[in-house]
Structure formats: C-alpha cells, structure tokens
Amino acid sequence: MAKIKKGDQVLVIAGRDKGKTGRVLEVLKDSDRVIVEGVQRVTKHVKAGQTQRGSRTGGIETVEAPIHISNVQYYDAEAKRGKRLGARTETVQRDGRDRTARVRVTRGHGDAEKDI
C-alpha cells in the first residue's frame, strides 16, 4: 500500500531533482511511481497535427515524468522538512455504531504524531 496519495506535498530525496518539493499529480500503483508537479521534467517530441478548428498542434513539450515512490517523502510545510508517514487505527462513532478507521499520521524526529 502506497502511503503517498494524490494531492500530497512531497520532497524529493534522491535523483537529479533532490531537494525539490512539489504536489503529487498522479500515483501509478502498478509500477510504484508518482508524477510530481515541477519534478523530473523531460522533453517530449509530439507529432504535428491539426485540431478540428484548424489550429496546429505538436512540437517540443516539457512534461513531468514518473519518479519512483521510494525517492519521495511526505513534506510537512509547518516543520519545513520531510516526514515519515504511518497509520493509526481509531474507534469512531458512525450511524450510532462503533467503527474502526485508519488515520494517516506523521512520525519521526522526536516530534509528537500529527494527523494529516
């Protein structure tokens, strides 16, 4: 199970973009990769074409490429550093019944756990 989710702010901890932060645009579960906004940008050549309105498409574009999920870490904006993630089960009251729910929490660096 991937701990990083779409929309999370992450810190790149390995690779050519080490130290950069960005928001997760997509999680590719089958290949254990994520696409992060502004990170791992590559040049892509797109074949020239035409839309129905007649405008031309194609050329050279710069797009974000997938990066392995082990090379990113959840970024805590308050602490301004990367944090490890964990899960805690809590008992909550829903529809008059007790149910268990998993809650994501930050861990590490001697700080108290914080719900996300």
XYZ file of N, CA, C and O in Angstrom:
464
model
N 0.839 -1.184 0.000
C 0.000 0.000 0.000
C 0.883 1.246 0.000
O 1.780 1.394 0.815
N 0.629 2.134 -0.941
C 1.402 3.365 -1.033
C 0.914 4.355 0.013
O -0.283 4.550 0.188
N 1.839 4.958 0.747
C 1.462 5.924 1.771
C 1.279 7.313 1.183
O 0.617 8.153 1.760
N 1.868 7.553 0.019
C 1.733 8.837 -0.659
C 0.452 8.809 -1.484
O 0.179 7.842 -2.182
N -0.322 9.902 -1.424
C -1.582 9.985 -2.155
C -1.588 11.198 -3.071
O -0.785 12.123 -2.903
N -2.514 11.186 -4.013
C -2.676 12.301 -4.936
C -2.999 13.568 -4.139
O -3.825 13.551 -3.228
N -2.308 14.658 -4.460
C -2.530 15.924 -3.770
C -1.575 16.192 -2.626
O -1.513 17.316 -2.130
N -0.815 15.182 -2.183
C 0.155 15.371 -1.101
C 1.310 16.249 -1.574
O 1.711 16.199 -2.733
N 1.859 17.029 -0.658
C 3.080 17.785 -0.921
C 4.237 16.866 -0.562
O 4.275 16.326 0.540
N 5.178 16.649 -1.496
C 6.279 15.727 -1.252
C 7.627 16.404 -1.485
O 7.728 17.399 -2.195
N 8.660 15.815 -0.876
C 10.039 16.255 -1.010
C 10.807 15.158 -1.733
O 10.697 13.984 -1.363
N 11.567 15.516 -2.772
C 12.370 14.533 -3.498
C 13.646 14.300 -2.707
O 14.371 15.246 -2.386
N 13.922 13.025 -2.360
C 15.079 12.715 -1.512
C 16.199 12.029 -2.272
O 17.253 11.767 -1.703
N 15.996 11.733 -3.568
C 17.049 11.106 -4.371
C 16.822 11.448 -5.838
O 15.707 11.697 -6.267
N 17.908 11.456 -6.588
C 17.815 11.722 -8.017
C 18.307 13.112 -8.366
O 18.798 13.852 -7.520
N 18.138 13.473 -9.626
C 18.697 14.741 -10.093
C 17.945 15.953 -9.548
O 18.464 17.057 -9.547
N 16.704 15.765 -9.098
C 15.912 16.856 -8.534
C 15.861 16.807 -7.010
O 14.933 17.329 -6.389
N 16.866 16.213 -6.388
C 16.917 16.072 -4.931
C 16.783 17.442 -4.260
O 17.438 18.403 -4.649
N 15.907 17.518 -3.242
C 15.704 18.748 -2.501
C 14.511 19.563 -2.968
O 14.059 20.466 -2.269
N 13.943 19.249 -4.140
C 12.797 19.983 -4.647
C 11.515 19.451 -4.011
O 11.434 18.296 -3.616
N 10.516 20.324 -3.926
C 9.207 19.908 -3.424
C 8.173 20.144 -4.502
O 8.355 20.998 -5.375
N 7.089 19.391 -4.431
C 6.004 19.550 -5.392
C 4.787 18.760 -4.958
O 4.841 17.953 -4.027
N 3.673 18.997 -5.648
C 2.419 18.328 -5.343
C 2.274 17.100 -6.232
O 2.613 17.140 -7.412
N 1.779 15.993 -5.672
C 1.593 14.752 -6.422
C 0.389 14.912 -7.344
O -0.716 15.201 -6.887
N 0.618 14.734 -8.654
C -0.454 14.836 -9.635
C -1.134 13.499 -9.864
O -2.332 13.442 -10.135
N -0.360 12.412 -9.764
C -0.898 11.086 -10.058
C -0.045 10.029 -9.376
O 1.167 10.186 -9.267
N -0.684 8.944 -8.925
C 0.015 7.807 -8.346
C -0.193 6.618 -9.271
O -1.328 6.262 -9.580
N 0.908 6.018 -9.752
C 0.848 4.852 -10.638
C 1.133 3.619 -9.792
O 2.287 3.268 -9.548
N 0.073 2.964 -9.313
C 0.213 1.856 -8.371
C 0.915 0.651 -8.973
O 1.702 -0.013 -8.307
N 0.640 0.354 -10.249
C 1.202 -0.856 -10.860
C 2.718 -0.810 -10.980
O 3.381 -1.839 -10.908
N 3.296 0.386 -11.130
C 4.749 0.496 -11.276
C 5.419 1.186 -10.080
O 6.608 1.504 -10.150
N 4.666 1.425 -8.994
C 5.192 2.079 -7.787
C 5.865 3.412 -8.097
O 6.954 3.708 -7.614
N 5.210 4.226 -8.897
C 5.753 5.527 -9.270
C 4.723 6.624 -9.050
O 3.526 6.360 -8.977
N 5.209 7.861 -8.931
C 4.340 9.025 -8.789
C 4.776 10.089 -9.784
O 5.943 10.140 -10.177
N 3.834 10.924 -10.187
C 4.144 12.072 -11.034
C 3.999 13.304 -10.159
O 2.941 13.548 -9.586
N 5.094 14.059 -10.023
C 5.142 15.214 -9.125
C 5.260 16.483 -9.970
O 6.057 16.554 -10.909
N 4.469 17.479 -9.611
C 4.440 18.743 -10.327
C 5.794 19.457 -10.240
O 6.318 19.682 -9.151
N 6.397 19.767 -11.397
C 7.649 20.506 -11.448
C 8.902 19.687 -11.195
O 9.992 20.238 -11.101
N 8.778 18.354 -11.087
C 9.923 17.495 -10.798
C 10.071 16.471 -11.917
O 9.082 16.017 -12.485
N 11.317 16.113 -12.236
C 11.617 15.100 -13.256
C 11.029 15.515 -14.615
O 10.393 14.747 -15.310
N 11.274 16.767 -14.993
C 10.755 17.268 -16.267
C 11.627 16.772 -17.407
O 12.851 16.846 -17.348
N 10.979 16.259 -18.451
C 11.676 15.748 -19.616
C 11.110 16.391 -20.876
O 9.972 16.864 -20.888
N 11.910 16.413 -21.944
C 11.484 16.959 -23.214
C 10.843 15.859 -24.042
O 11.395 14.771 -24.177
N 9.661 16.156 -24.583
C 8.921 15.172 -25.362
C 8.593 15.781 -26.721
O 8.098 16.904 -26.803
N 8.885 15.038 -27.785
C 8.589 15.491 -29.140
C 7.228 14.945 -29.547
O 7.019 13.734 -29.566
N 6.305 15.847 -29.864
C 4.945 15.462 -30.212
C 4.740 15.676 -31.705
O 5.072 16.744 -32.246
N 4.188 14.666 -32.382
C 3.974 14.722 -33.817
C 3.004 15.846 -34.168
O 1.993 16.040 -33.487
N 3.296 16.562 -35.231
C 2.459 17.675 -35.658
C 1.115 17.161 -36.131
O 1.001 16.116 -36.764
N 0.077 17.901 -35.792
C -1.270 17.533 -36.194
C -2.122 18.772 -36.285
O -1.637 19.900 -36.254
N -3.432 18.557 -36.411
C -4.335 19.674 -36.540
C -5.615 19.367 -35.770
O -6.120 18.248 -35.833
N -6.126 20.352 -35.035
C -7.389 20.159 -34.333
C -8.537 20.418 -35.298
O -8.322 20.858 -36.427
N -9.764 20.184 -34.873
C -10.921 20.386 -35.739
C -11.122 21.851 -36.077
O -11.683 22.171 -37.120
N -10.651 22.743 -35.252
C -10.782 24.178 -35.517
C -9.711 24.687 -36.474
O -9.752 25.828 -36.899
N -8.725 23.862 -36.750
C -7.693 24.246 -37.705
C -6.386 24.688 -37.097
O -5.430 24.964 -37.815
N -6.296 24.766 -35.759
C -5.037 25.181 -35.144
C -4.050 24.014 -35.144
O -4.432 22.858 -35.061
N -2.796 24.342 -35.246
C -1.760 23.321 -35.295
C -1.384 22.859 -33.894
O -1.368 23.648 -32.955
N -1.050 21.581 -33.774
C -0.576 21.019 -32.516
C 0.777 20.383 -32.761
O 1.214 20.225 -33.900
N 1.417 19.968 -31.689
C 2.693 19.282 -31.834
C 3.859 20.185 -31.525
O 3.710 21.326 -31.123
N 5.057 19.635 -31.696
C 6.272 20.369 -31.401
C 7.003 19.747 -30.229
O 6.830 18.570 -29.923
N 7.796 20.552 -29.533
C 8.570 20.074 -28.397
C 7.892 20.565 -27.122
O 7.678 21.766 -26.949
N 7.539 19.621 -26.241
C 6.884 19.947 -24.986
C 7.748 19.476 -23.823
O 8.499 18.523 -23.952
N 7.606 20.135 -22.687
C 8.273 19.693 -21.467
C 7.203 19.176 -20.521
O 6.282 19.909 -20.169
N 7.316 17.906 -20.129
C 6.314 17.276 -19.275
C 6.988 16.602 -18.084
O 8.190 16.332 -18.105
N 6.182 16.317 -17.044
C 6.706 15.621 -15.876
C 6.711 14.116 -16.140
O 5.718 13.571 -16.611
N 7.820 13.463 -15.826
C 7.940 12.013 -15.973
C 7.751 11.374 -14.601
O 7.949 12.017 -13.567
N 7.357 10.091 -14.562
C 7.183 9.418 -13.270
C 8.509 9.267 -12.525
O 9.564 9.108 -13.129
N 8.443 9.313 -11.204
C 9.599 9.106 -10.337
C 9.212 8.009 -9.346
O 8.052 7.911 -8.941
N 10.162 7.162 -8.990
C 9.845 6.039 -8.098
C 9.406 6.553 -6.734
O 9.948 7.533 -6.213
N 8.424 5.878 -6.166
C 7.813 6.329 -4.908
C 8.796 6.291 -3.734
O 8.654 7.034 -2.769
N 9.842 5.470 -3.839
C 10.832 5.413 -2.764
C 11.748 6.634 -2.767
O 12.476 6.860 -1.807
N 11.705 7.426 -3.833
C 12.552 8.610 -3.936
C 11.849 9.889 -3.497
O 12.385 10.981 -3.662
N 10.629 9.767 -2.961
C 9.918 10.932 -2.443
C 9.497 10.678 -0.999
O 9.365 9.535 -0.565
N 9.303 11.764 -0.261
C 8.918 11.693 1.140
C 7.881 12.783 1.396
O 7.964 13.880 0.834
N 6.898 12.482 2.244
C 5.868 13.463 2.583
C 6.538 14.712 3.147
O 7.436 14.631 3.974
N 6.095 15.890 2.686
C 6.690 17.157 3.123
C 5.740 17.861 4.082
O 4.584 18.129 3.751
N 6.221 18.150 5.277
C 5.444 18.869 6.285
C 5.777 20.350 6.161
O 6.890 20.768 6.466
N 4.814 21.150 5.718
C 5.048 22.573 5.482
C 5.315 23.332 6.779
O 6.088 24.295 6.788
N 4.687 22.912 7.885
C 4.915 23.589 9.170
C 6.350 23.409 9.640
O 6.998 24.355 10.068
N 6.844 22.179 9.563
C 8.202 21.889 10.024
C 9.246 22.192 8.958
O 10.438 22.221 9.232
N 8.804 22.414 7.711
C 9.684 22.685 6.565
C 10.724 21.588 6.353
O 11.903 21.847 6.115
N 10.265 20.322 6.465
C 11.149 19.185 6.205
C 10.303 17.955 5.886
O 9.100 17.934 6.109
N 10.974 16.915 5.384
C 10.289 15.674 5.057
C 9.964 14.893 6.317
O 10.686 14.959 7.311
N 8.858 14.162 6.274
C 8.438 13.356 7.418
C 8.056 11.963 6.936
O 7.608 11.777 5.812
N 8.242 10.987 7.844
C 7.780 9.635 7.562
C 6.294 9.564 7.887
O 5.817 10.263 8.778
N 5.574 8.703 7.179
C 4.145 8.545 7.412
C 3.856 7.192 8.026
O 4.536 6.208 7.761
N 2.831 7.133 8.843
C 2.365 5.894 9.424
C 0.848 5.925 9.486
O 0.215 6.888 9.062
N 0.269 4.881 10.049
C -1.184 4.825 10.191
C -1.525 4.407 11.606
O -0.807 3.635 12.234
N -2.624 4.939 12.101
C -3.112 4.601 13.432
C -4.592 4.278 13.293
O -5.300 4.929 12.521
N -5.056 3.256 14.006
C -6.475 2.922 13.972
C -7.170 3.600 15.142
O -6.657 3.610 16.269
N -8.298 4.187 14.862
C -9.084 4.865 15.881
C -10.512 4.350 15.839
O -11.004 3.962 14.782
N -11.167 4.359 16.979
C -12.570 3.979 17.048
C -13.412 5.247 16.949
O -13.228 6.178 17.730
N -14.308 5.272 15.965
C -15.166 6.434 15.749
C -16.622 6.005 15.779
O -16.953 4.851 15.493
N -17.498 6.938 16.139
C -18.932 6.654 16.160
C -19.527 7.100 14.842
O -19.444 8.270 14.473
N -20.100 6.134 14.105
C -20.754 6.438 12.846
C -22.086 5.707 12.804
O -22.131 4.507 13.007
N -23.165 6.432 12.565
C -24.513 5.861 12.495
C -24.879 5.139 13.793
O -25.549 4.104 13.770
N -24.406 5.657 14.910
C -24.728 5.064 16.197
C -23.972 3.792 16.522
O -24.259 3.114 17.497
N -22.984 3.427 15.692
C -22.196 2.221 15.924
C -20.715 2.590 16.002
O -20.272 3.565 15.397
N -19.969 1.792 16.745
C -18.522 1.994 16.826
C -17.855 1.334 15.629
O -18.096 0.173 15.327
N -17.031 2.100 14.942
C -16.304 1.571 13.783
C -14.836 1.949 13.925
O -14.503 2.938 14.576
N -13.969 1.161 13.299
C -12.548 1.499 13.311
C -12.193 2.185 12.007
O -12.672 1.808 10.945
N -11.366 3.203 12.103
C -10.930 3.952 10.936
C -9.416 4.123 10.995
O -8.848 4.303 12.075
N -8.774 4.053 9.836
C -7.330 4.276 9.761
C -7.077 5.755 9.502
O -7.695 6.357 8.636
N -6.152 6.315 10.264
C -5.809 7.726 10.142
C -4.320 7.822 9.836
O -3.499 7.196 10.500
N -3.969 8.614 8.808
C -2.549 8.823 8.497
C -1.950 9.813 9.487
O -2.548 10.834 9.796
N -0.742 9.513 9.972
C -0.049 10.378 10.917
C 1.410 10.510 10.493
O 1.965 9.632 9.834
N 2.027 11.647 10.870
C 3.452 11.824 10.606
C 4.233 11.255 11.774
O 3.777 11.269 12.910
N 5.418 10.772 11.490
C 6.250 10.163 12.523
C 7.680 10.704 12.411
O 8.062 11.303 11.426
N 8.465 10.413 13.446
C 9.894 10.649 13.374
C 10.376 11.969 13.927
O 9.600 12.874 14.225
N 11.669 12.089 14.097
C 12.401 13.268 14.545
C 12.029 13.695 15.955
O 12.140 14.858 16.311
N 11.511 12.786 16.784
C 11.200 13.095 18.172
C 9.984 13.967 18.360
O 9.679 14.400 19.461
N 9.260 14.291 17.276
C 8.071 15.117 17.386
C 6.857 14.256 17.742
O 6.844 13.049 17.546
N 5.826 14.908 18.228
C 4.572 14.206 18.504
C 3.899 13.871 17.181
O 4.068 14.574 16.178
N 3.131 12.779 17.171
C 2.413 12.394 15.963
C 1.382 13.450 15.617
O 0.745 14.030 16.493
N 1.201 13.691 14.319
C 0.236 14.693 13.873
C -0.648 14.069 12.802
O -0.133 13.465 11.853
N -1.965 14.205 12.951
C -2.889 13.701 11.939
C -2.771 14.518 10.669
O -2.521 15.715 10.710
N -2.978 13.826 9.549
C -2.939 14.514 8.251
C -4.345 14.597 7.722
O -5.066 13.672 7.700
